[in-house]
Short mmCIF file of C-alpha atoms in Angstrom, two decimals:
data_model
loop_
_atom_site.label_atom_id
_atom_site.label_comp_id
_atom_site.label_asym_id
_atom_site.label_seq_id
_atom_site.Cartn_x
_atom_site.Cartn_y
_atom_site.Cartn_z
CA MET M 2 -87.13 40.37 39.14
CA SER M 3 -88.37 43.94 39.18
CA GLY M 4 -90.49 45.44 41.93
CA THR M 5 -93.73 44.94 39.98
CA GLY M 6 -94.88 41.86 41.89
CA ARG M 7 -94.71 39.75 38.75
CA ARG M 8 -92.66 36.63 38.36
CA ASN M 9 -92.01 35.12 34.95
CA GLY M 10 -95.09 36.70 33.42
CA THR M 11 -97.39 35.77 36.27
CA SER M 12 -98.97 37.72 39.09
CA GLU M 13 -98.32 36.46 42.61
CA GLY M 14 -97.29 33.04 41.28
CA ARG M 15 -100.46 32.52 39.24
CA SER M 16 -99.92 30.70 35.97
CA VAL M 17 -100.02 32.60 32.71
CA GLY M 18 -103.57 32.67 31.35
CA ALA M 19 -105.12 31.48 34.63
CA ARG M 20 -108.49 33.05 35.37
CA ASP M 21 -110.26 33.53 38.66
CA ARG M 22 -113.36 31.33 38.82
CA ASP M 23 -116.41 31.27 41.09
CA ALA M 24 -117.79 28.12 42.75
CA GLU M 25 -119.69 27.23 39.56
CA GLY M 26 -116.54 27.55 37.43
CA ARG M 27 -117.54 30.83 35.73
CA ALA M 28 -114.79 33.36 35.12
CA ARG M 29 -114.90 35.97 37.90
CA ASN M 30 -112.23 38.51 38.63
CA ALA M 31 -111.35 38.03 42.30
CA ARG M 32 -108.75 40.76 42.25
CA PRO M 33 -109.37 43.37 44.96
CA ARG M 34 -110.51 46.81 43.80
CA ASP M 35 -110.35 50.31 45.18
CA GLY M 36 -113.39 52.53 45.71
CA LEU M 37 -113.39 53.55 42.05
CA GLY M 38 -113.28 49.94 40.89
CA ARG M 39 -109.66 50.02 39.79
CA PRO M 40 -107.90 46.67 40.24
CA LEU M 41 -105.38 46.38 43.05
CA PRO M 42 -102.63 43.78 43.40
CA TYR M 43 -103.67 40.37 44.71
CA GLY M 44 -103.23 40.16 48.46
CA VAL M 45 -104.04 43.85 49.06
CA ARG M 46 -107.18 44.71 50.99
CA GLY M 47 -109.69 46.40 48.71
CA VAL M 48 -113.15 47.88 49.03
CA GLU M 49 -115.91 45.31 49.47
CA ARG M 50 -117.67 44.66 46.18
CA GLN M 51 -121.38 44.86 45.54
CA PRO M 52 -123.15 41.50 45.69
CA GLU M 53 -123.98 40.22 42.20
CA GLY M 54 -127.32 39.02 40.91
CA VAL M 55 -129.52 41.09 43.22
CA VAL M 56 -132.95 41.70 41.71
CA ARG M 57 -134.31 45.14 42.62
CA GLY M 58 -137.22 47.18 41.37
CA PRO M 59 -136.42 50.17 39.15
CA GLU M 60 -136.83 52.70 41.99
CA ASP M 61 -134.57 50.71 44.33
CA THR M 62 -131.99 50.27 41.57
CA VAL M 63 -131.80 54.00 40.87
CA ALA M 64 -131.78 54.92 44.59
CA GLU M 65 -128.99 52.47 45.44
CA ALA M 66 -126.91 53.43 42.41
CA GLN M 67 -127.33 57.13 43.20
CA ALA M 68 -126.26 56.58 46.82
CA LEU M 69 -123.14 54.79 45.56
CA LEU M 70 -122.40 57.58 43.08
CA ASP M 71 -122.84 60.15 45.87
CA ALA M 72 -120.38 58.11 47.98
CA GLY M 73 -117.77 58.25 45.21
CA LYS M 74 -118.22 54.62 44.15
CA PRO M 75 -119.16 54.73 40.46
CA PHE M 76 -117.93 51.18 39.77
CA HIS M 77 -120.22 49.88 42.49
CA ALA M 78 -123.12 51.86 40.99
CA HIS M 79 -122.24 50.22 37.65
CA GLU M 80 -122.66 46.80 39.27
CA VAL M 81 -126.12 47.76 40.58
CA PHE M 82 -127.17 48.91 37.11
CA GLU M 83 -125.65 45.75 35.65
CA ASP M 84 -127.92 43.62 37.86
CA ALA M 85 -130.95 45.50 36.48
CA TRP M 86 -129.64 45.11 32.93
CA LYS M 87 -129.21 41.35 33.31
CA SER M 88 -132.44 40.66 35.22
CA GLY M 89 -134.83 43.25 33.78
CA PRO M 90 -137.33 42.92 30.99
CA ASP M 91 -135.98 42.89 27.46
CA GLU M 92 -137.47 46.30 26.64
CA GLU M 93 -135.50 47.92 29.52
CA ARG M 94 -132.13 46.26 29.04
CA ALA M 95 -130.68 48.91 26.74
CA LEU M 96 -131.51 51.61 29.31
CA TRP M 97 -129.90 49.74 32.23
CA ARG M 98 -126.87 48.77 30.11
CA GLY M 99 -126.41 52.41 29.11
CA LEU M 100 -126.63 53.58 32.73
CA ALA M 101 -124.12 50.87 33.75
CA GLN M 102 -121.74 52.03 31.03
CA LEU M 103 -122.10 55.67 32.08
CA ALA M 104 -121.44 54.80 35.73
CA VAL M 105 -118.33 52.76 34.97
CA GLY M 106 -117.13 55.56 32.71
CA LEU M 107 -117.12 57.92 35.68
#
């Protein structure tokens, strides 16, 4: 075995093809992440993630995302924009999705 932390094609003993799931059974990546949102190895302490599914007004969304960008957390800002994209009115979804994609691209 090499020093990569993988055993027989798995990560930390997880079976090949296994996916992290939330309490409702939906696929959710539980892997810890650093401040830029990059995945870290399982078992390593990462930066706390943004809560998902928070409904904010447009002004609060932009203010929170900007504060996260200013703090050097573009992935977290992406998650804030993603909440607006998924919960906002249809006519605004393309805007919020575009902002989420820009933030994650940073």
